[in-house]
Short mmCIF file of C-alpha atoms in Angstrom, two decimals:
data_model
loop_
_atom_site.label_atom_id
_atom_site.label_comp_id
_atom_site.label_asym_id
_atom_site.label_seq_id
_atom_site.Cartn_x
_atom_site.Cartn_y
_atom_site.Cartn_z
CA UNK A 1 0.00 0.00 0.00
CA UNK A 2 2.80 2.38 0.92
CA UNK A 3 4.66 1.53 -2.30
CA UNK A 4 1.58 2.41 -4.36
CA UNK A 5 1.19 5.70 -2.50
CA UNK A 6 4.86 6.49 -3.09
CA UNK A 7 4.54 5.82 -6.82
CA UNK A 8 1.43 7.97 -6.95
CA UNK A 9 3.27 10.86 -5.27
CA UNK A 10 6.20 10.60 -7.70
CA UNK A 11 3.82 10.46 -10.65
CA UNK A 12 2.01 13.60 -9.49
CA UNK A 13 5.31 15.41 -8.89
CA UNK A 14 6.83 14.66 -12.30
CA UNK A 15 3.52 15.41 -14.01
CA UNK A 16 3.53 18.82 -12.33
CA UNK A 17 7.14 19.39 -13.44
CA UNK A 18 6.21 18.56 -17.05
CA UNK A 19 3.19 20.88 -16.98
CA UNK A 20 5.23 23.72 -15.50
CA UNK A 21 7.97 23.17 -18.10
CA UNK A 22 5.40 23.26 -20.90
CA UNK A 23 3.83 26.45 -19.58
CA UNK A 24 7.27 28.03 -19.20
CA UNK A 25 8.19 27.12 -22.77
CA UNK A 26 4.87 28.47 -24.03
CA UNK A 27 5.38 31.72 -22.15
CA UNK A 28 8.89 32.05 -23.60
CA UNK A 29 7.57 31.44 -27.12
CA UNK A 30 4.86 34.07 -26.73
CA UNK A 31 7.29 36.61 -25.33
CA UNK A 32 9.50 36.23 -28.41
CA UNK A 33 6.67 35.85 -30.95
CA UNK A 34 7.17 38.18 -33.96
CA UNK A 35 4.86 41.20 -33.80
CA UNK A 36 4.16 40.80 -30.11
CA UNK A 37 6.01 43.33 -27.97
CA UNK A 38 5.22 42.85 -24.32
CA UNK A 39 7.40 45.81 -23.35
CA UNK A 40 5.27 48.24 -25.35
CA UNK A 41 2.06 46.63 -24.06
CA UNK A 42 3.11 46.88 -20.42
CA UNK A 43 4.40 50.43 -20.92
CA UNK A 44 1.12 51.47 -22.54
CA UNK A 45 -0.89 49.94 -19.71
CA UNK A 46 1.30 51.66 -17.11
CA UNK A 47 1.03 55.03 -18.84
CA UNK A 48 -2.77 54.76 -18.99
CA UNK A 49 -2.99 53.86 -15.30
CA UNK A 50 -0.75 56.79 -14.37
CA UNK A 51 -2.65 59.19 -16.62
CA UNK A 52 -6.13 58.17 -15.46
CA UNK A 53 -5.26 57.02 -11.94
CA UNK A 54 -7.24 59.77 -10.24
CA UNK A 55 -10.38 58.87 -12.18
CA UNK A 56 -9.89 55.13 -11.65
CA UNK A 57 -9.24 55.50 -7.93
CA UNK A 58 -12.17 57.86 -7.40
CA UNK A 59 -14.64 55.69 -9.31
CA UNK A 60 -13.31 52.46 -7.81
CA UNK A 61 -13.42 53.79 -4.26
CA UNK A 62 -17.00 55.00 -4.69
CA UNK A 63 -18.11 51.60 -6.01
CA UNK A 64 -16.32 49.69 -3.24
CA UNK A 65 -17.63 52.01 -0.52
CA UNK A 66 -21.16 51.66 -1.89
CA UNK A 67 -20.90 47.86 -1.83
CA UNK A 68 -19.56 47.95 1.75
CA UNK A 69 -22.37 50.26 2.87
CA UNK A 70 -25.00 48.05 1.21
CA UNK A 71 -23.69 44.98 3.04
CA UNK A 72 -23.84 46.87 6.33
CA UNK A 73 -27.40 48.04 5.73
CA UNK A 74 -28.43 44.51 4.75
CA UNK A 75 -26.77 43.06 7.86
CA UNK A 76 -28.41 45.68 10.08
CA UNK A 77 -31.81 45.01 8.53
CA UNK A 78 -31.36 41.26 9.04
CA UNK A 79 -30.38 41.87 12.67
CA UNK A 80 -33.60 43.85 13.22
CA UNK A 81 -35.54 40.87 11.91
CA UNK A 82 -33.54 38.67 14.28
CA UNK A 83 -34.72 40.72 17.26
CA UNK A 84 -38.33 39.71 16.59
CA UNK A 85 -37.65 36.28 15.12
CA UNK A 86 -34.93 34.26 16.84
CA UNK A 87 -33.88 32.18 13.85
CA UNK A 88 -30.56 30.42 13.24
CA UNK A 89 -30.92 31.10 9.52
CA UNK A 90 -31.29 34.84 10.11
CA UNK A 91 -28.34 34.85 12.50
CA UNK A 92 -26.12 33.06 9.99
CA UNK A 93 -27.27 35.43 7.25
CA UNK A 94 -26.51 38.54 9.35
CA UNK A 95 -23.14 37.13 10.38
CA UNK A 96 -22.27 36.30 6.76
CA UNK A 97 -23.28 39.79 5.62
CA UNK A 98 -21.06 41.35 8.30
CA UNK A 99 -18.08 39.20 7.33
CA UNK A 100 -18.53 39.97 3.62
CA UNK A 101 -18.92 43.67 4.31
CA UNK A 102 -15.68 43.66 6.32
CA UNK A 103 -13.93 41.94 3.39
CA UNK A 104 -15.05 44.69 1.00
CA UNK A 105 -14.00 47.29 3.56
CA UNK A 106 -10.50 45.78 3.62
CA UNK A 107 -10.41 45.69 -0.18
CA UNK A 108 -11.41 49.36 -0.24
CA UNK A 109 -8.58 50.25 2.13
CA UNK A 110 -5.96 48.33 0.14
CA UNK A 111 -7.24 49.75 -3.16
CA UNK A 112 -7.06 53.27 -1.72
CA UNK A 113 -3.49 52.94 -0.47
CA UNK A 114 -2.31 51.35 -3.74
CA UNK A 115 -3.84 54.02 -5.95
CA UNK A 116 -2.68 56.86 -3.71
CA UNK A 117 0.88 55.76 -4.45
CA UNK A 118 0.06 55.48 -8.15
CA UNK A 119 -1.61 58.90 -8.21
CA UNK A 120 1.32 60.59 -6.47
CA UNK A 121 3.69 58.95 -8.94
CA UNK A 122 1.57 60.09 -11.88
CA UNK A 123 1.35 63.76 -10.87
CA UNK A 124 4.34 65.32 -12.61
CA UNK A 125 3.21 68.92 -12.80
CA UNK A 126 2.64 69.09 -9.01
CA UNK A 127 -0.50 71.13 -9.53
CA UNK A 128 -2.31 71.92 -6.30
CA UNK A 129 -5.64 70.77 -7.75
CA UNK A 130 -4.32 67.32 -8.66
CA UNK A 131 -2.56 66.93 -5.33
CA UNK A 132 -5.68 67.90 -3.40
CA UNK A 133 -7.77 65.53 -5.51
CA UNK A 134 -5.34 62.69 -4.85
CA UNK A 135 -5.32 63.47 -1.13
CA UNK A 136 -9.12 63.59 -0.99
CA UNK A 137 -9.36 60.31 -2.95
CA UNK A 138 -7.12 58.81 -0.26
CA UNK A 139 -8.43 60.32 2.99
CA UNK A 140 -12.17 59.98 2.38
CA UNK A 141 -12.14 56.20 1.74
CA UNK A 142 -9.77 55.68 4.70
CA UNK A 143 -12.12 57.58 7.03
CA UNK A 144 -15.04 55.65 5.54
CA UNK A 145 -13.30 52.32 6.22
CA UNK A 146 -12.54 53.25 9.83
CA UNK A 147 -16.15 54.31 10.46
CA UNK A 148 -17.63 51.20 8.89
CA UNK A 149 -15.20 48.92 10.67
CA UNK A 150 -16.53 50.34 13.94
CA UNK A 151 -20.11 49.88 12.73
CA UNK A 152 -19.52 46.27 11.69
CA UNK A 153 -17.79 45.44 14.97
CA UNK A 154 -20.57 47.04 17.03
CA UNK A 155 -23.20 45.15 15.05
CA UNK A 156 -21.31 41.89 15.55
CA UNK A 157 -21.10 42.60 19.30
CA UNK A 158 -24.87 43.10 19.39
CA UNK A 159 -25.37 39.70 17.79
CA UNK A 160 -22.71 38.16 20.03
CA UNK A 161 -22.74 39.86 23.45
CA UNK A 162 -19.69 37.87 24.56
CA UNK A 163 -17.54 39.71 22.01
CA UNK A 164 -15.31 42.43 23.42
CA UNK A 165 -13.05 45.15 22.11
CA UNK A 166 -13.09 48.56 20.47
CA UNK A 167 -11.65 48.90 16.93
CA UNK A 168 -9.93 52.16 17.96
CA UNK A 169 -8.05 50.36 20.73
CA UNK A 170 -4.48 49.42 19.79
CA UNK A 171 -5.01 46.03 21.47
CA UNK A 172 -8.32 45.44 19.70
CA UNK A 173 -7.27 42.30 17.82
CA UNK A 174 -5.85 40.71 20.96
CA UNK A 175 -8.94 41.52 23.03
CA UNK A 176 -11.27 40.39 20.23
CA UNK A 177 -9.36 37.13 19.84
CA UNK A 178 -9.54 36.42 23.56
CA UNK A 179 -13.31 36.88 23.49
CA UNK A 180 -13.71 34.17 20.85
CA UNK A 181 -14.66 30.67 21.89
CA UNK A 182 -12.49 27.65 21.12
CA UNK A 183 -14.34 26.78 17.92
CA UNK A 184 -13.90 30.30 16.53
CA UNK A 185 -10.20 30.30 17.42
CA UNK A 186 -9.75 26.94 15.70
CA UNK A 187 -11.43 28.28 12.55
CA UNK A 188 -9.15 31.33 12.58
CA UNK A 189 -6.05 29.17 13.01
CA UNK A 190 -7.04 26.93 10.11
CA UNK A 191 -7.85 29.95 7.94
CA UNK A 192 -4.50 31.53 8.80
CA UNK A 193 -2.60 28.36 7.89
CA UNK A 194 -4.52 28.00 4.62
CA UNK A 195 -3.75 31.63 3.81
CA UNK A 196 -0.07 30.97 4.55
CA UNK A 197 -0.02 28.05 2.11
CA UNK A 198 -1.73 30.05 -0.64
CA UNK A 199 0.56 33.05 -0.14
CA UNK A 200 3.64 30.82 -0.38
CA UNK A 201 2.44 29.67 -3.78
CA UNK A 202 1.47 33.23 -4.76
CA UNK A 203 4.97 34.52 -3.95
CA UNK A 204 6.48 31.74 -6.04
CA UNK A 205 4.22 32.46 -9.02
CA UNK A 206 4.87 36.22 -8.86
CA UNK A 207 8.62 35.62 -8.64
CA UNK A 208 8.53 33.34 -11.71
CA UNK A 209 6.46 35.89 -13.64
CA UNK A 210 8.97 38.60 -12.76
CA UNK A 211 11.77 36.36 -14.00
CA UNK A 212 10.03 35.98 -17.36
CA UNK A 213 9.34 39.72 -17.49
CA UNK A 214 13.02 40.46 -16.79
CA UNK A 215 13.98 38.56 -19.96
CA UNK A 216 12.37 41.22 -22.16
CA UNK A 217 11.83 44.24 -19.87
CA UNK A 218 14.39 46.12 -17.78
CA UNK A 219 12.38 45.95 -14.55
CA UNK A 220 15.45 46.26 -12.33
CA UNK A 221 16.18 44.62 -9.00
CA UNK A 222 13.59 46.40 -6.85
CA UNK A 223 10.57 44.14 -7.63
CA UNK A 224 12.63 41.03 -6.85
CA UNK A 225 13.86 42.58 -3.60
CA UNK A 226 10.33 43.49 -2.43
CA UNK A 227 8.86 40.05 -3.21
CA UNK A 228 11.91 38.34 -1.74
CA UNK A 229 11.74 40.33 1.50
CA UNK A 230 8.00 39.69 1.95
CA UNK A 231 8.34 36.01 1.06
CA UNK A 232 11.29 35.53 3.38
CA UNK A 233 9.64 37.50 6.17
CA UNK A 234 6.48 35.40 6.04
CA UNK A 235 8.34 32.08 5.99
CA UNK A 236 10.83 33.09 8.68
CA UNK A 237 8.22 34.49 11.07
CA UNK A 238 6.06 31.40 10.67
CA UNK A 239 9.00 29.17 11.61
CA UNK A 240 10.01 31.38 14.55
CA UNK A 241 6.49 31.51 16.00
CA UNK A 242 6.13 27.76 15.52
CA UNK A 243 9.40 27.05 17.34
CA UNK A 244 8.48 29.43 20.18
CA UNK A 245 5.11 27.76 20.63
CA UNK A 246 6.67 24.29 20.62
CA UNK A 247 9.21 25.43 23.19
CA UNK A 248 6.73 27.13 25.52
CA UNK A 249 3.86 24.69 24.89
CA UNK A 250 1.45 27.60 25.22
CA UNK A 251 -0.88 26.98 22.32
CA UNK A 252 -3.60 29.18 23.82
CA UNK A 253 -1.26 32.06 24.64
CA UNK A 254 -2.61 35.58 24.21
CA UNK A 255 0.28 36.34 21.88
CA UNK A 256 -0.83 33.76 19.33
#
C-alpha cells in the first residue's frame, strides 16, 4: 500500500514538473513571438494607469464604498428581523453579511493605499488641484473604512454579546481574539494556515512571472527585492512563532 502511494506521489510530482515546463516554454515562445512586444504593451498599460489614476481611484473607491455600505445596511436590517424572530438562519445570514462587508472594507482600504501611491507617482506637474484631488481620494475612503469597521464590529457585538473590544483600541485584535470561543479560534487558526499556504504559492508564481518579465523588460532589481523580502519575512516568522510555541507549549497564549 505504501509503495503504491509512493509511486502515486512521484507520478504527481513529475507530471507537475512537465506541466510547469510546458507552460514556461509556451510563455517564452509568446514573449518572443514576432509582432508581439510585451514591453510596449506593459508600458502602454502603465502610462494609462498613471494618466487616469485619479479617475480610476475615485470611481473604484465610490463603487467599493457603496458595496460595503449596502452589506452593512443589509446586515443591520437582518439583525432587526432577528430581534423579533430568533432564527438560526437569520443569525447566519446577518453574520455572513457582516463578514462579507468587512472583506469589501478591507479591499477598499488596500485599493485606496495602492492608488494613492500610483496617483502621487503620476502627478508630474505638481498642480495643487491634482494633489488635493489625490489626497481627498485617499483620505475619504480611509475615514469611511474606519467608520464602517466600527459599525460592523458594534453590530457583531450586538449579535454576540460575549464579544469584546473597540476597533480604535491598539489592542483590539488581541482583546477580540480572547473573546472568541475555542471553535472560533480553531477556525481562525485553520484559515491563517490556509492563507499561509496560498501566499507561499502566490509569492512563487509572482517571482517566476517577474523572471520571465526580466527577460524582455528592464524591470530592475527592486521588484525582486520586495517580493523576496516579503516572502522571506512570512516564511521566517512562521518558523520562529512555531518554534516558540513548541518550546513554551502555550498553544492558547494571548500572543498567538
